């Protein structure tokens, strides 16, 4: 699939980041790269813990870094697992991303091939709040 230059740059940044993952328990190293409205790219990796449930996914780490840098809107995200393995975004990360940019373009490998989807396709009817208390 020809994703275009900007998406390919994001995929390359996610692949490069995956090498820095901390994944001694699963051995599954993931990198994510998210482009903010400023045009800047922010990366994240999965960070595991001996207390397994504390594990942070690469997408949410990238999102947290980007928000910490002042970004509030995002145009695109790429996810890549080391070794070229499939790595579709998990459900929790889809919800976390929907907080900011429901129309985000998401690039990832699944079934051995690249996919380009909008976040709305990946998470229809995301939760956006329970109303006024
Ligand atoms: N993982 C991610 O980083 N992103 C996802 O969307 C799915 C899973 C990580 C979490 C854990 O460290 C490893 O992959 C295996 O589940």
XYZ file of N, CA and C and ligand atoms in Angstrom:
415
model
N 0.858 -1.203 0.000
C 0.000 0.000 0.000
C 0.888 1.245 0.000
N 0.624 2.187 -0.895
C 1.377 3.432 -0.923
C 0.691 4.429 0.020
N 1.331 4.676 1.151
C 0.693 5.513 2.174
C 0.936 6.997 1.934
N 1.912 7.319 1.138
C 2.292 8.723 0.963
C 3.455 9.086 1.874
N 4.123 10.170 1.527
C 5.382 10.523 2.193
C 5.229 10.802 3.687
N 4.186 11.562 4.041
C 4.032 11.948 5.457
C 3.756 10.736 6.335
N 2.894 9.835 5.831
C 2.573 8.628 6.602
C 3.797 7.726 6.696
N 4.551 7.645 5.611
C 5.740 6.783 5.638
C 6.770 7.295 6.639
N 6.854 8.600 6.754
C 7.777 9.162 7.751
C 7.329 8.756 9.164
N 6.035 8.826 9.408
C 5.518 8.427 10.728
C 5.807 6.953 11.003
N 5.597 6.115 9.993
C 5.850 4.675 10.166
C 7.325 4.437 10.481
N 8.198 5.133 9.761
C 9.645 4.988 10.031
C 9.981 5.407 11.458
N 9.379 6.493 11.915
C 9.664 6.957 13.279
C 9.144 5.952 14.314
N 7.984 5.346 14.041
C 7.433 4.333 14.962
C 8.331 3.098 14.982
N 8.808 2.691 13.812
C 9.704 1.519 13.733
C 10.989 1.781 14.507
N 11.527 2.976 14.342
C 12.785 3.307 15.034
C 12.565 3.329 16.537
N 11.426 3.856 16.966
C 11.136 3.946 18.398
C 10.991 2.557 19.012
N 10.423 1.620 18.269
C 10.151 0.279 18.812
C 11.405 -0.356 19.415
N 12.553 -0.028 18.855
C 13.813 -0.576 19.362
C 14.117 -0.119 20.778
N 13.453 0.933 21.225
C 13.707 1.467 22.573
C 12.671 0.989 23.597
N 11.745 0.146 23.169
C 10.687 -0.312 24.080
C 11.275 -1.035 25.288
N 10.531 -0.967 26.377
C 10.891 -1.764 27.568
C 9.844 -2.866 27.687
N 10.196 -4.048 27.160
C 9.212 -5.140 27.091
C 9.850 -6.471 27.475
N 10.446 -6.541 28.689
C 11.126 -7.777 29.084
C 10.163 -8.918 29.398
N 8.885 -8.642 29.589
C 7.930 -9.689 29.988
C 7.242 -10.315 28.796
N 6.789 -9.479 27.856
C 6.123 -10.030 26.665
C 7.107 -10.262 25.524
N 8.208 -9.520 25.522
C 9.133 -9.596 24.396
C 8.577 -8.933 23.143
N 7.429 -8.266 23.278
C 6.752 -7.633 22.135
C 7.000 -6.131 22.212
N 7.902 -5.661 21.349
C 8.316 -4.254 21.424
C 7.553 -3.428 20.400
N 6.928 -2.368 20.892
C 6.044 -1.546 20.049
C 6.518 -0.098 20.084
N 6.440 0.559 18.942
C 6.707 1.997 18.858
C 5.504 2.690 18.243
N 5.286 3.923 18.634
C 4.204 4.724 18.047
C 4.744 6.118 17.768
N 4.249 6.714 16.702
C 4.628 8.090 16.359
C 3.350 8.837 16.013
N 3.156 9.984 16.673
C 1.934 10.758 16.469
C 2.312 12.160 16.000
N 1.581 12.640 14.984
C 1.851 13.990 14.473
C 0.821 14.964 15.044
N 1.327 15.981 15.718
C 0.455 16.998 16.279
C 0.080 18.038 15.242
N -0.907 18.864 15.605
C -1.355 19.919 14.698
C -0.218 20.878 14.366
N 0.774 20.979 15.244
C 1.934 21.841 14.988
C 2.798 21.293 13.858
N 2.589 20.017 13.521
C 3.427 19.355 12.520
C 4.519 18.512 13.153
N 4.766 18.734 14.443
C 5.825 17.971 15.127
C 5.391 16.525 15.342
N 6.376 15.641 15.341
C 6.139 14.210 15.594
C 6.629 13.879 17.002
N 5.818 13.140 17.736
C 6.157 12.712 19.097
C 6.102 11.186 19.117
N 7.090 10.563 19.750
C 7.123 9.102 19.736
C 6.925 8.537 21.138
N 6.549 7.276 21.177
C 6.402 6.562 22.439
C 6.667 5.089 22.214
N 6.951 4.384 23.287
C 7.163 2.933 23.240
C 6.356 2.285 24.352
N 6.140 0.967 24.247
C 5.490 0.305 25.374
C 6.489 0.188 26.521
N 5.963 0.401 27.718
C 6.787 0.359 28.934
C 6.125 -0.634 29.880
N 6.751 -1.803 30.008
C 6.168 -2.865 30.846
C 6.684 -2.759 32.277
N 6.064 -3.563 33.128
C 6.420 -3.527 34.550
C 6.289 -4.931 35.123
N 7.090 -5.227 36.154
C 7.015 -6.530 36.823
C 5.611 -6.786 37.343
N 4.901 -5.713 37.692
C 3.475 -5.803 38.005
C 2.746 -5.574 36.685
N 2.456 -6.669 35.986
C 2.103 -6.617 34.556
C 1.029 -5.589 34.197
N 0.049 -5.461 35.092
C -1.091 -4.589 34.788
C -0.718 -3.113 34.671
N 0.476 -2.765 35.090
C 0.906 -1.365 35.005
C 1.451 -1.002 33.634
N 1.536 -1.984 32.759
C 2.101 -1.760 31.421
C 1.418 -0.602 30.705
N 2.243 0.207 30.050
C 1.720 1.310 29.237
C 1.970 0.985 27.767
N 0.951 1.150 26.959
C 1.086 0.910 25.520
C 1.845 2.061 24.860
N 2.476 1.745 23.746
C 3.264 2.740 23.005
C 2.410 3.938 22.576
N 1.178 3.674 22.151
C 0.323 4.768 21.650
C 0.016 5.774 22.753
N -0.277 5.252 23.949
C -0.636 6.178 25.030
C 0.592 6.903 25.569
N 1.751 6.260 25.494
C 2.983 6.954 25.890
C 3.264 8.083 24.898
N 3.105 7.805 23.606
C 3.315 8.851 22.582
C 2.318 9.991 22.786
N 1.074 9.629 23.052
C 0.042 10.651 23.273
C 0.385 11.520 24.482
N 0.820 10.886 25.550
C 1.177 11.634 26.755
C 2.357 12.565 26.517
N 3.351 12.098 25.766
C 4.506 12.958 25.447
C 4.048 14.151 24.630
N 3.157 13.900 23.671
C 2.700 14.978 22.779
C 1.885 16.012 23.559
N 1.000 15.533 24.413
C 0.179 16.462 25.209
C 1.087 17.252 26.159
N 2.097 16.578 26.700
C 3.043 17.260 27.589
C 3.819 18.345 26.868
N 3.996 18.174 25.558
C 4.708 19.170 24.745
C 3.776 20.297 24.305
N 2.498 20.199 24.685
C 1.555 21.278 24.379
C 0.592 20.984 23.247
N 0.708 19.815 22.617
C -0.202 19.470 21.518
C -1.589 19.154 22.081
N -2.606 19.545 21.338
C -3.983 19.239 21.744
C -4.802 18.614 20.620
N -4.282 18.696 19.406
C -4.957 18.070 18.258
C -3.924 17.290 17.473
N -4.409 16.226 16.832
C -3.491 15.330 16.143
C -4.044 14.973 14.770
N -3.133 14.789 13.829
C -3.571 14.462 12.465
C -3.353 12.994 12.122
N -2.295 12.387 12.627
C -2.007 11.005 12.228
C -1.147 10.298 13.261
N -1.284 8.986 13.296
C -0.529 8.133 14.226
C -0.100 6.872 13.485
N 1.141 6.451 13.692
C 1.595 5.157 13.158
C 2.044 4.284 14.316
N 1.772 2.994 14.186
C 2.171 2.006 15.199
C 3.024 0.963 14.487
N 4.107 0.544 15.135
C 4.952 -0.487 14.521
C 5.515 -1.381 15.611
N 5.499 -2.687 15.364
C 6.121 -3.630 16.285
C 7.480 -4.021 15.720
N 8.460 -4.204 16.611
C 9.778 -4.656 16.178
C 9.632 -5.993 15.449
N 10.450 -6.201 14.447
C 10.414 -7.461 13.705
C 9.332 -7.508 12.645
N 8.625 -6.381 12.469
C 7.593 -6.330 11.419
C 6.321 -7.086 11.755
N 6.130 -7.390 13.052
C 4.912 -8.100 13.461
C 3.684 -7.201 13.335
N 2.528 -7.822 13.270
C 1.266 -7.076 13.292
C 1.155 -6.288 14.598
N 0.558 -5.099 14.541
C 0.330 -4.324 15.767
C -0.810 -3.340 15.539
N -2.019 -3.841 15.655
C -3.190 -2.953 15.602
C -3.358 -2.311 16.983
N -3.886 -1.098 17.028
C -4.040 -0.423 18.334
C -5.096 -1.106 19.194
N -4.798 -1.267 20.488
C -5.756 -1.927 21.378
C -6.943 -0.991 21.644
N -8.002 -1.536 22.184
C -9.226 -0.770 22.415
C -9.036 0.389 23.363
N -8.237 0.174 24.410
C -8.020 1.254 25.383
C -7.322 2.429 24.715
N -6.362 2.147 23.859
C -5.649 3.235 23.167
C -6.579 3.956 22.195
N -7.474 3.232 21.551
C -8.433 3.886 20.654
C -9.261 4.910 21.428
N -9.721 4.526 22.603
C -10.513 5.457 23.425
C -9.661 6.639 23.874
N -8.427 6.393 24.267
C -7.552 7.481 24.723
C -7.312 8.483 23.597
N -7.123 7.987 22.400
C -6.884 8.873 21.251
C -8.138 9.653 20.888
N -9.303 9.027 21.038
C -10.570 9.675 20.670
C -10.861 10.899 21.543
N -10.233 10.968 22.707
C -10.382 12.144 23.575
C -9.997 13.423 22.827
N -9.037 13.288 21.931
C -8.476 14.469 21.278
C -8.902 14.619 19.821
N -8.772 13.565 19.032
C -8.928 13.726 17.577
C -9.648 12.531 16.970
N -10.987 12.552 16.958
C -11.742 11.407 16.440
C -11.457 11.099 14.966
N -10.993 12.121 14.228
C -10.753 11.879 12.801
C -9.297 11.524 12.486
N -8.534 11.283 13.536
C -7.131 10.908 13.383
C -6.941 9.800 12.334
N -5.930 9.931 11.482
C -5.560 8.837 10.569
C -4.626 7.887 11.305
N -4.892 6.596 11.225
C -4.106 5.610 11.973
C -3.523 4.588 10.988
N -2.208 4.411 11.066
C -1.493 3.487 10.174
C -0.891 2.360 11.002
N -1.148 1.131 10.595
C -0.615 -0.010 11.340
C -0.628 -1.247 10.447
N 0.143 -2.248 10.846
C 0.206 -3.511 10.114
C -0.714 -4.520 10.792
N -1.533 -5.189 9.994
C -2.379 -6.260 10.535
C -2.617 -7.270 9.416
N -2.620 -8.543 9.755
C -2.771 -9.575 8.729
C -1.648 -9.493 7.707
N -0.503 -8.970 8.149
C 0.670 -8.913 7.277
C 0.672 -7.775 6.281
N -0.314 -6.874 6.362
C -0.288 -5.738 5.432
C -0.672 -4.449 6.145
N -0.290 -3.353 5.537
C -0.543 -2.050 6.143
C -2.006 -1.651 5.990
N -2.503 -0.996 7.035
C -3.870 -0.453 7.014
C -3.805 1.043 7.282
N -4.670 1.782 6.641
C -4.848 3.212 6.919
C -6.326 3.381 7.242
N -6.616 3.748 8.476
C -8.007 3.870 8.923
C -8.170 5.183 9.688
N -9.399 5.678 9.726
C -9.637 6.804 10.626
C -9.981 6.222 11.999
N -9.719 7.021 13.027
C -10.032 6.559 14.378
C -11.535 6.307 14.520
N -12.343 7.100 13.812
C -13.797 6.884 13.857
C -14.182 5.500 13.329
N -13.442 5.036 12.332
C -13.692 3.671 11.829
C -13.286 2.638 12.873
N -12.174 2.916 13.560
C -11.643 1.946 14.523
C -12.429 1.921 15.826
N -13.074 3.056 16.141
C -13.850 3.134 17.386
C -15.100 3.968 17.163
N -16.105 3.390 16.510
C -17.355 4.139 16.340
C -18.009 4.374 17.704
N -18.692 5.494 17.832
C -19.411 5.792 19.071
C -18.514 5.755 20.306
N -17.368 6.396 20.201
C -16.475 6.501 21.365
C -17.199 7.225 22.485
N -16.772 6.942 23.697
C -17.352 7.629 24.852
C -16.784 9.038 24.951
N -17.666 10.041 25.044
C -17.192 11.424 25.117
C -17.717 12.145 26.365
N -18.013 11.397 27.378
C -18.440 12.027 28.621
C -19.848 11.616 28.998
N -20.107 11.661 30.292
C -21.380 11.170 30.798
C -22.401 12.253 31.055
N -22.148 13.461 30.542
C -23.092 14.531 30.764
C -22.736 15.372 31.976
N -23.503 16.424 32.198
C -23.217 17.358 33.292
C -23.569 16.715 34.629
N -22.677 16.759 35.595
C -22.979 16.151 36.899
C -24.049 16.952 37.651
N 0.944 -3.021 23.229
C 1.104 -1.729 22.786
O 2.116 -1.071 23.080
N 0.119 -1.203 22.013
C -1.041 -1.852 21.675
O -1.942 -1.255 21.078
C -1.210 -3.265 22.014
C -0.202 -3.843 22.940
C 1.996 -3.602 24.091
C 1.575 -3.776 25.510
C 2.477 -4.915 25.962
O 3.687 -4.358 26.459
C 2.778 -5.694 24.702
O 2.348 -4.875 23.623
C 2.067 -7.025 24.617
O 0.714 -6.890 24.821
